[in-house]
Amino acid sequence: MKIQIDLEAGTVSQGEATHAIGTPEAFALVSKAWLRSGWDAKHVYSFSWMGRPIIQLPEDMVRLQEVIYTVKPDVIIETGIAHGGSLIFYASLCKAMGRGRVVGVDIEIRPHNRAAIESHEMYADYITMFEGSSVDEAIVGKVRDQIKPGEKTLILLDSNHTKAHVAAELEAYASMVSVGSYIVATDGIMGHLGNAPRTQPDWTWNNPEEAAREFAEKNKNFVLETPAFVFNEGVITQPITYWPGAWLKRVA
């Protein structure tokens, strides 16, 4: 796909279609190019939250913050810990709201990451971590035990991003999601990268977005619904995201 950007004329063109640069159509084309450029440049590997690497697109985290503040979950569960930046992010929101705590799961919590997370000022009062496969029945049971009766939960899946693994996570954790809240299958950008560096040919189908889509088709208690912007005085209504087709909302 070829995109032409003419800053002097203020236009963005694809094929025979030309759009004024401030239109949603132009913004979508430029953003698609930006996402691909950012992937190749490893842009997301340049951010931290309160001292810990976060490895997330900033817009995704701000949009997620909007959802967390709206839902006000008692428990935020994330599979995939890595450096711990996202756990610290959620914990800082819990502290700011005066509500909530965080549960993280990773198949391997490397000693230096564990030490950094456990020594962080957000850890003691807000974060619990379990080491093991996110789909191991024993680990799933430990996570479930962290949820008290009547508590609201929000869940993010950010570990192994194969379609099969995400599908297994959805089956394991979906019942823990509160009505009106979400389970989020992150990093569906995999299916939109073509032959970019660090990709695999099967990513066109072997990705979290496909797992989420199939889950929604089979589970009528959930719908695929990207949260609307809480505040918007512009013309853009869709996020620029690494998480397309990620947001599964529990409706029943």
PDB file of C-alpha atoms in Angstrom:
ATOM      1  CA  MET A   1       0.000   0.000   0.000  1.00  0.00           C
ATOM      2  CA  LYS A   2       1.411   3.368  -1.048  1.00  0.00           C
ATOM      3  CA  ILE A   3       0.497   6.504   0.882  1.00  0.00           C
ATOM      4  CA  GLN A   4       1.487   9.999  -0.274  1.00  0.00           C
ATOM      5  CA  ILE A   5       1.630  12.849   2.224  1.00  0.00           C
ATOM      6  CA  ASP A   6       1.813  16.393   0.885  1.00  0.00           C
ATOM      7  CA  LEU A   7       2.294  18.776   3.784  1.00  0.00           C
ATOM      8  CA  GLU A   8       2.320  21.856   1.561  1.00  0.00           C
ATOM      9  CA  ALA A   9      -1.028  20.972   0.008  1.00  0.00           C
ATOM     10  CA  GLY A  10      -2.328  19.514   3.250  1.00  0.00           C
ATOM     11  CA  THR A  11      -3.413  16.241   1.651  1.00  0.00           C
ATOM     12  CA  VAL A  12      -2.956  12.503   2.060  1.00  0.00           C
ATOM     13  CA  SER A  13      -3.483  10.227  -0.939  1.00  0.00           C
ATOM     14  CA  GLN A  14      -3.870   6.514  -1.488  1.00  0.00           C
ATOM     15  CA  GLY A  15      -4.418   5.380  -5.041  1.00  0.00           C
ATOM     16  CA  GLU A  16      -6.920   7.713  -6.676  1.00  0.00           C
ATOM     17  CA  ALA A  17      -8.368   8.924  -3.368  1.00  0.00           C
ATOM     18  CA  THR A  18      -7.078  12.192  -1.872  1.00  0.00           C
ATOM     19  CA  HIS A  19      -8.116  13.449   1.560  1.00  0.00           C
ATOM     20  CA  ALA A  20      -7.564  16.707   3.393  1.00  0.00           C
ATOM     21  CA  ILE A  21      -4.938  16.027   6.031  1.00  0.00           C
ATOM     22  CA  GLY A  22      -7.280  16.890   8.894  1.00  0.00           C
ATOM     23  CA  THR A  23      -9.963  14.360   7.977  1.00  0.00           C
ATOM     24  CA  PRO A  24     -10.512  11.020   9.728  1.00  0.00           C
ATOM     25  CA  GLU A  25      -9.624   9.234   6.475  1.00  0.00           C
ATOM     26  CA  ALA A  26      -6.252  10.981   6.206  1.00  0.00           C
ATOM     27  CA  PHE A  27      -5.543  10.479   9.892  1.00  0.00           C
ATOM     28  CA  ALA A  28      -6.221   6.743   9.562  1.00  0.00           C
ATOM     29  CA  LEU A  29      -3.783   6.411   6.656  1.00  0.00           C
ATOM     30  CA  VAL A  30      -1.031   8.426   8.329  1.00  0.00           C
ATOM     31  CA  SER A  31      -1.546   6.511  11.561  1.00  0.00           C
ATOM     32  CA  LYS A  32      -1.241   3.174   9.768  1.00  0.00           C
ATOM     33  CA  ALA A  33       2.119   4.287   8.387  1.00  0.00           C
ATOM     34  CA  TRP A  34       3.142   5.621  11.809  1.00  0.00           C
ATOM     35  CA  LEU A  35       2.290   2.343  13.517  1.00  0.00           C
ATOM     36  CA  ARG A  36       4.341   0.384  10.989  1.00  0.00           C
ATOM     37  CA  SER A  37       7.279   2.804  11.281  1.00  0.00           C
ATOM     38  CA  GLY A  38       7.090   2.632  15.053  1.00  0.00           C
ATOM     39  CA  TRP A  39       7.113  -1.158  14.985  1.00  0.00           C
ATOM     40  CA  ASP A  40      10.205  -1.228  12.787  1.00  0.00           C
ATOM     41  CA  ALA A  41      11.918   1.381  15.001  1.00  0.00           C
ATOM     42  CA  LYS A  42      10.888  -0.396  18.257  1.00  0.00           C
ATOM     43  CA  HIS A  43       9.250   2.834  19.440  1.00  0.00           C
ATOM     44  CA  VAL A  44       7.377   1.142  22.307  1.00  0.00           C
ATOM     45  CA  TYR A  45      10.703   0.094  23.831  1.00  0.00           C
ATOM     46  CA  SER A  46      11.420   3.679  24.874  1.00  0.00           C
ATOM     47  CA  PHE A  47       8.920   4.296  27.693  1.00  0.00           C
ATOM     48  CA  SER A  48       8.785   3.692  31.430  1.00  0.00           C
ATOM     49  CA  TRP A  49       6.317   4.278  34.241  1.00  0.00           C
ATOM     50  CA  MET A  50       7.667   5.330  37.628  1.00  0.00           C
ATOM     51  CA  GLY A  51      11.053   3.911  36.760  1.00  0.00           C
ATOM     52  CA  ARG A  52      10.042   0.567  35.235  1.00  0.00           C
ATOM     53  CA  PRO A  53      10.023  -0.165  31.472  1.00  0.00           C
ATOM     54  CA  ILE A  54       6.459  -0.488  30.246  1.00  0.00           C
ATOM     55  CA  ILE A  55       6.783  -1.544  26.556  1.00  0.00           C
ATOM     56  CA  GLN A  56       3.339  -0.278  25.566  1.00  0.00           C
ATOM     57  CA  LEU A  57       2.055   2.339  23.165  1.00  0.00           C
ATOM     58  CA  PRO A  58       1.296   5.450  25.257  1.00  0.00           C
ATOM     59  CA  GLU A  59      -2.122   5.928  23.660  1.00  0.00           C
ATOM     60  CA  ASP A  60      -3.108   2.401  24.654  1.00  0.00           C
ATOM     61  CA  MET A  61      -2.194   3.120  28.255  1.00  0.00           C
ATOM     62  CA  VAL A  62      -4.057   6.433  28.371  1.00  0.00           C
ATOM     63  CA  ARG A  63      -7.152   4.824  26.831  1.00  0.00           C
ATOM     64  CA  LEU A  64      -6.855   1.960  29.316  1.00  0.00           C
ATOM     65  CA  GLN A  65      -6.641   4.512  32.139  1.00  0.00           C
ATOM     66  CA  GLU A  66      -9.954   5.952  30.937  1.00  0.00           C
ATOM     67  CA  VAL A  67     -11.544   2.510  31.163  1.00  0.00           C
ATOM     68  CA  ILE A  68     -10.046   1.749  34.567  1.00  0.00           C
ATOM     69  CA  TYR A  69     -11.315   5.038  35.977  1.00  0.00           C
ATOM     70  CA  THR A  70     -14.773   4.389  34.508  1.00  0.00           C
ATOM     71  CA  VAL A  71     -15.074   0.763  35.649  1.00  0.00           C
ATOM     72  CA  LYS A  72     -13.205   1.277  38.951  1.00  0.00           C
ATOM     73  CA  PRO A  73     -12.248  -2.375  39.339  1.00  0.00           C
ATOM     74  CA  ASP A  74     -11.350  -3.852  42.698  1.00  0.00           C
ATOM     75  CA  VAL A  75      -8.896  -6.231  41.033  1.00  0.00           C
ATOM     76  CA  ILE A  76      -6.859  -5.719  37.850  1.00  0.00           C
ATOM     77  CA  ILE A  77      -5.360  -8.959  36.545  1.00  0.00           C
ATOM     78  CA  GLU A  78      -2.608  -9.064  33.934  1.00  0.00           C
ATOM     79  CA  THR A  79      -0.946 -12.066  32.337  1.00  0.00           C
ATOM     80  CA  GLY A  80       2.578 -11.161  31.261  1.00  0.00           C
ATOM     81  CA  ILE A  81       4.760  -9.119  33.617  1.00  0.00           C
ATOM     82  CA  ALA A  82       8.101  -8.583  31.812  1.00  0.00           C
ATOM     83  CA  HIS A  83       9.802  -5.573  33.500  1.00  0.00           C
ATOM     84  CA  GLY A  84       6.707  -4.776  35.575  1.00  0.00           C
ATOM     85  CA  GLY A  85       5.987  -1.311  34.219  1.00  0.00           C
ATOM     86  CA  SER A  86       2.351  -2.019  33.497  1.00  0.00           C
ATOM     87  CA  LEU A  87       1.776  -3.514  36.958  1.00  0.00           C
ATOM     88  CA  ILE A  88       3.248  -0.342  38.458  1.00  0.00           C
ATOM     89  CA  PHE A  89       1.023   1.739  36.157  1.00  0.00           C
ATOM     90  CA  TYR A  90      -2.142  -0.034  37.321  1.00  0.00           C
ATOM     91  CA  ALA A  91      -1.046   0.130  40.952  1.00  0.00           C
ATOM     92  CA  SER A  92      -0.471   3.888  40.713  1.00  0.00           C
ATOM     93  CA  LEU A  93      -4.001   4.303  39.337  1.00  0.00           C
ATOM     94  CA  CYS A  94      -5.370   2.213  42.199  1.00  0.00           C
ATOM     95  CA  LYS A  95      -3.558   4.428  44.688  1.00  0.00           C
ATOM     96  CA  ALA A  96      -4.811   7.599  42.983  1.00  0.00           C
ATOM     97  CA  MET A  97      -8.406   6.306  42.969  1.00  0.00           C
ATOM     98  CA  GLY A  98      -8.197   4.978  46.513  1.00  0.00           C
ATOM     99  CA  ARG A  99      -9.458   1.645  45.240  1.00  0.00           C
ATOM    100  CA  GLY A 100      -8.152  -1.559  43.738  1.00  0.00           C
ATOM    101  CA  ARG A 101      -5.160  -3.880  43.629  1.00  0.00           C
ATOM    102  CA  VAL A 102      -3.200  -5.713  40.953  1.00  0.00           C
ATOM    103  CA  VAL A 103      -2.447  -9.378  40.239  1.00  0.00           C
ATOM    104  CA  GLY A 104       0.277 -10.282  37.735  1.00  0.00           C
ATOM    105  CA  VAL A 105       1.153 -13.660  36.220  1.00  0.00           C
ATOM    106  CA  ASP A 106       4.220 -14.610  34.204  1.00  0.00           C
ATOM    107  CA  ILE A 107       5.708 -17.946  33.194  1.00  0.00           C
ATOM    108  CA  GLU A 108       9.109 -16.554  34.208  1.00  0.00           C
ATOM    109  CA  ILE A 109       9.713 -13.585  36.486  1.00  0.00           C
ATOM    110  CA  ARG A 110      13.395 -12.914  36.030  1.00  0.00           C
ATOM    111  CA  PRO A 111      15.231 -12.318  39.299  1.00  0.00           C
ATOM    112  CA  HIS A 112      16.331  -8.755  38.474  1.00  0.00           C
ATOM    113  CA  ASN A 113      12.788  -7.820  37.444  1.00  0.00           C
ATOM    114  CA  ARG A 114      11.292  -9.419  40.540  1.00  0.00           C
ATOM    115  CA  ALA A 115      13.761  -7.569  42.757  1.00  0.00           C
ATOM    116  CA  ALA A 116      13.006  -4.234  41.078  1.00  0.00           C
ATOM    117  CA  ILE A 117       9.240  -4.719  41.300  1.00  0.00           C
ATOM    118  CA  GLU A 118       9.260  -5.935  44.889  1.00  0.00           C
ATOM    119  CA  SER A 119      11.410  -2.991  45.975  1.00  0.00           C
ATOM    120  CA  HIS A 120       9.154  -0.456  44.231  1.00  0.00           C
ATOM    121  CA  GLU A 121       7.022   1.846  46.382  1.00  0.00           C
ATOM    122  CA  MET A 122       3.872   0.630  44.628  1.00  0.00           C
ATOM    123  CA  TYR A 123       4.461  -3.048  45.345  1.00  0.00           C
ATOM    124  CA  ALA A 124       3.726  -3.801  48.987  1.00  0.00           C
ATOM    125  CA  ASP A 125       0.209  -2.398  49.215  1.00  0.00           C
ATOM    126  CA  TYR A 126      -1.026  -3.086  45.692  1.00  0.00           C
ATOM    127  CA  ILE A 127       0.678  -5.915  43.773  1.00  0.00           C
ATOM    128  CA  THR A 128       0.620  -9.717  43.987  1.00  0.00           C
ATOM    129  CA  MET A 129       2.606 -11.827  41.519  1.00  0.00           C
ATOM    130  CA  PHE A 130       2.454 -15.497  40.576  1.00  0.00           C
ATOM    131  CA  GLU A 131       5.092 -17.306  38.534  1.00  0.00           C
ATOM    132  CA  GLY A 132       3.868 -20.018  36.185  1.00  0.00           C
ATOM    133  CA  SER A 133       1.917 -20.541  32.993  1.00  0.00           C
ATOM    134  CA  SER A 134      -1.129 -18.308  32.834  1.00  0.00           C
ATOM    135  CA  VAL A 135      -3.239 -21.286  31.697  1.00  0.00           C
ATOM    136  CA  ASP A 136      -1.976 -23.749  34.313  1.00  0.00           C
ATOM    137  CA  GLU A 137      -4.979 -24.773  36.417  1.00  0.00           C
ATOM    138  CA  ALA A 138      -3.070 -24.200  39.655  1.00  0.00           C
ATOM    139  CA  ILE A 139      -2.103 -20.660  38.627  1.00  0.00           C
ATOM    140  CA  VAL A 140      -5.624 -19.869  37.422  1.00  0.00           C
ATOM    141  CA  GLY A 141      -6.918 -21.080  40.773  1.00  0.00           C
ATOM    142  CA  LYS A 142      -4.497 -18.851  42.686  1.00  0.00           C
ATOM    143  CA  VAL A 143      -5.596 -15.853  40.655  1.00  0.00           C
ATOM    144  CA  ARG A 144      -9.257 -16.661  41.203  1.00  0.00           C
ATOM    145  CA  ASP A 145      -8.633 -16.892  44.949  1.00  0.00           C
ATOM    146  CA  GLN A 146      -7.470 -13.249  44.902  1.00  0.00           C
ATOM    147  CA  ILE A 147     -10.994 -12.101  43.994  1.00  0.00           C
ATOM    148  CA  LYS A 148     -13.398 -11.660  46.880  1.00  0.00           C
ATOM    149  CA  PRO A 149     -17.163 -12.198  46.407  1.00  0.00           C
ATOM    150  CA  GLY A 150     -18.790  -9.212  44.757  1.00  0.00           C
ATOM    151  CA  GLU A 151     -15.552  -7.551  43.624  1.00  0.00           C
ATOM    152  CA  LYS A 152     -15.251  -6.012  40.167  1.00  0.00           C
ATOM    153  CA  THR A 153     -12.446  -7.289  37.961  1.00  0.00           C
ATOM    154  CA  LEU A 154     -10.742  -6.172  34.753  1.00  0.00           C
ATOM    155  CA  ILE A 155      -8.322  -8.515  32.954  1.00  0.00           C
ATOM    156  CA  LEU A 156      -5.520  -7.914  30.444  1.00  0.00           C
ATOM    157  CA  LEU A 157      -3.896 -10.710  28.446  1.00  0.00           C
ATOM    158  CA  ASP A 158      -0.330  -9.784  27.502  1.00  0.00           C
ATOM    159  CA  SER A 159       1.720 -12.967  27.699  1.00  0.00           C
ATOM    160  CA  ASN A 160       2.109 -15.525  24.897  1.00  0.00           C
ATOM    161  CA  HIS A 161       0.335 -13.954  21.919  1.00  0.00           C
ATOM    162  CA  THR A 162      -0.356 -17.050  19.811  1.00  0.00           C
ATOM    163  CA  LYS A 163      -3.984 -17.531  18.906  1.00  0.00           C
ATOM    164  CA  ALA A 164      -4.152 -20.856  20.748  1.00  0.00           C
ATOM    165  CA  HIS A 165      -2.662 -19.494  23.962  1.00  0.00           C
ATOM    166  CA  VAL A 166      -4.858 -16.395  24.011  1.00  0.00           C
ATOM    167  CA  ALA A 167      -7.902 -18.588  23.334  1.00  0.00           C
ATOM    168  CA  ALA A 168      -6.924 -20.754  26.300  1.00  0.00           C
ATOM    169  CA  GLU A 169      -6.487 -17.662  28.487  1.00  0.00           C
ATOM    170  CA  LEU A 170      -9.891 -16.368  27.450  1.00  0.00           C
ATOM    171  CA  GLU A 171     -11.492 -19.669  28.436  1.00  0.00           C
ATOM    172  CA  ALA A 172      -9.616 -19.698  31.754  1.00  0.00           C
ATOM    173  CA  TYR A 173     -10.216 -16.106  32.860  1.00  0.00           C
ATOM    174  CA  ALA A 174     -13.409 -14.867  31.194  1.00  0.00           C
ATOM    175  CA  SER A 175     -15.638 -16.139  33.995  1.00  0.00           C
ATOM    176  CA  MET A 176     -13.743 -13.859  36.410  1.00  0.00           C
ATOM    177  CA  VAL A 177     -14.706 -10.709  34.480  1.00  0.00           C
ATOM    178  CA  SER A 178     -17.461  -8.600  35.993  1.00  0.00           C
ATOM    179  CA  VAL A 179     -20.498  -7.586  33.965  1.00  0.00           C
ATOM    180  CA  GLY A 180     -19.753  -4.178  32.437  1.00  0.00           C
ATOM    181  CA  SER A 181     -16.006  -4.755  32.593  1.00  0.00           C
ATOM    182  CA  TYR A 182     -13.525  -6.141  30.065  1.00  0.00           C
ATOM    183  CA  ILE A 183     -11.019  -8.820  29.238  1.00  0.00           C
ATOM    184  CA  VAL A 184      -8.488  -7.358  26.795  1.00  0.00           C
ATOM    185  CA  ALA A 185      -6.540  -9.493  24.314  1.00  0.00           C
ATOM    186  CA  THR A 186      -3.633  -7.132  23.639  1.00  0.00           C
ATOM    187  CA  ASP A 187      -1.227  -6.873  20.684  1.00  0.00           C
ATOM    188  CA  GLY A 188      -3.503  -7.815  17.801  1.00  0.00           C
ATOM    189  CA  ILE A 189      -1.283  -5.441  15.789  1.00  0.00           C
ATOM    190  CA  MET A 190       0.568  -8.662  14.921  1.00  0.00           C
ATOM    191  CA  GLY A 191      -2.014  -9.396  12.253  1.00  0.00           C
ATOM    192  CA  HIS A 192      -1.569  -6.016  10.531  1.00  0.00           C
ATOM    193  CA  LEU A 193       2.194  -5.797  10.052  1.00  0.00           C
ATOM    194  CA  GLY A 194       2.718  -7.659   6.785  1.00  0.00           C
ATOM    195  CA  ASN A 195       6.378  -8.554   6.298  1.00  0.00           C
ATOM    196  CA  ALA A 196       7.741  -6.110   8.879  1.00  0.00           C
ATOM    197  CA  PRO A 197      10.862  -7.025  10.881  1.00  0.00           C
ATOM    198  CA  ARG A 198      10.436  -9.433  13.832  1.00  0.00           C
ATOM    199  CA  THR A 199       7.238 -10.910  12.380  1.00  0.00           C
ATOM    200  CA  GLN A 200       6.237 -14.415  11.280  1.00  0.00           C
ATOM    201  CA  PRO A 201       4.229 -15.367   8.152  1.00  0.00           C
ATOM    202  CA  ASP A 202       1.478 -17.015  10.224  1.00  0.00           C
ATOM    203  CA  TRP A 203       0.765 -13.835  12.173  1.00  0.00           C
ATOM    204  CA  THR A 204      -1.969 -13.002   9.643  1.00  0.00           C
ATOM    205  CA  TRP A 205      -4.154 -15.517  11.507  1.00  0.00           C
ATOM    206  CA  ASN A 206      -2.095 -16.585  14.520  1.00  0.00           C
ATOM    207  CA  ASN A 207      -2.702 -13.553  16.711  1.00  0.00           C
ATOM    208  CA  PRO A 208      -4.766 -12.326  19.698  1.00  0.00           C
ATOM    209  CA  GLU A 209      -7.313 -10.440  17.584  1.00  0.00           C
ATOM    210  CA  GLU A 210      -8.396 -13.662  15.893  1.00  0.00           C
ATOM    211  CA  ALA A 211      -8.690 -15.418  19.253  1.00  0.00           C
ATOM    212  CA  ALA A 212     -10.864 -12.594  20.614  1.00  0.00           C
ATOM    213  CA  ARG A 213     -13.074 -12.572  17.535  1.00  0.00           C
ATOM    214  CA  GLU A 214     -13.723 -16.307  17.712  1.00  0.00           C
ATOM    215  CA  PHE A 215     -14.325 -16.128  21.458  1.00  0.00           C
ATOM    216  CA  ALA A 216     -16.970 -13.425  20.992  1.00  0.00           C
ATOM    217  CA  GLU A 217     -18.699 -15.480  18.319  1.00  0.00           C
ATOM    218  CA  LYS A 218     -19.024 -18.438  20.691  1.00  0.00           C
ATOM    219  CA  ASN A 219     -19.674 -16.609  23.964  1.00  0.00           C
ATOM    220  CA  LYS A 220     -22.750 -14.425  23.908  1.00  0.00           C
ATOM    221  CA  ASN A 221     -22.023 -13.036  27.361  1.00  0.00           C
ATOM    222  CA  PHE A 222     -19.272 -10.987  25.679  1.00  0.00           C
ATOM    223  CA  VAL A 223     -19.186  -8.515  22.813  1.00  0.00           C
ATOM    224  CA  LEU A 224     -16.221  -7.040  20.971  1.00  0.00           C
ATOM    225  CA  GLU A 225     -16.560  -3.353  21.806  1.00  0.00           C
ATOM    226  CA  THR A 226     -13.756  -0.821  21.729  1.00  0.00           C
ATOM    227  CA  PRO A 227     -14.567   1.709  24.478  1.00  0.00           C
ATOM    228  CA  ALA A 228     -15.688   5.108  23.222  1.00  0.00           C
ATOM    229  CA  PHE A 229     -13.544   8.122  24.065  1.00  0.00           C
ATOM    230  CA  VAL A 230     -14.523   9.672  27.391  1.00  0.00           C
ATOM    231  CA  PHE A 231     -13.677  13.147  26.075  1.00  0.00           C
ATOM    232  CA  ASN A 232     -13.543  14.135  22.422  1.00  0.00           C
ATOM    233  CA  GLU A 233     -13.786  17.565  20.781  1.00  0.00           C
ATOM    234  CA  GLY A 234     -12.142  16.370  17.555  1.00  0.00           C
ATOM    235  CA  VAL A 235     -13.166  14.321  14.546  1.00  0.00           C
ATOM    236  CA  ILE A 236     -11.221  11.149  15.399  1.00  0.00           C
ATOM    237  CA  THR A 237     -13.290   8.407  17.030  1.00  0.00           C
ATOM    238  CA  GLN A 238     -10.996   5.365  16.857  1.00  0.00           C
ATOM    239  CA  PRO A 239      -7.791   4.877  18.877  1.00  0.00           C
ATOM    240  CA  ILE A 240      -4.355   4.511  17.325  1.00  0.00           C
ATOM    241  CA  THR A 241      -3.513   1.223  18.891  1.00  0.00           C
ATOM    242  CA  TYR A 242      -1.436  -1.933  19.118  1.00  0.00           C
ATOM    243  CA  TRP A 243      -4.626  -3.601  20.412  1.00  0.00           C
ATOM    244  CA  PRO A 244      -7.123  -3.754  17.510  1.00  0.00           C
ATOM    245  CA  GLY A 245     -10.119  -5.981  18.166  1.00  0.00           C
ATOM    246  CA  ALA A 246      -8.934  -6.494  21.741  1.00  0.00           C
ATOM    247  CA  TRP A 247     -11.732  -5.303  23.987  1.00  0.00           C
ATOM    248  CA  LEU A 248     -14.178  -8.014  25.037  1.00  0.00           C
ATOM    249  CA  LYS A 249     -16.899  -6.496  27.218  1.00  0.00           C
ATOM    250  CA  ARG A 250     -18.968  -8.717  29.457  1.00  0.00           C
ATOM    251  CA  VAL A 251     -22.623  -7.835  28.970  1.00  0.00           C
ATOM    252  CA  ALA A 252     -24.358 -10.705  30.792  1.00  0.00           C
TER     253      ALA A 252
END
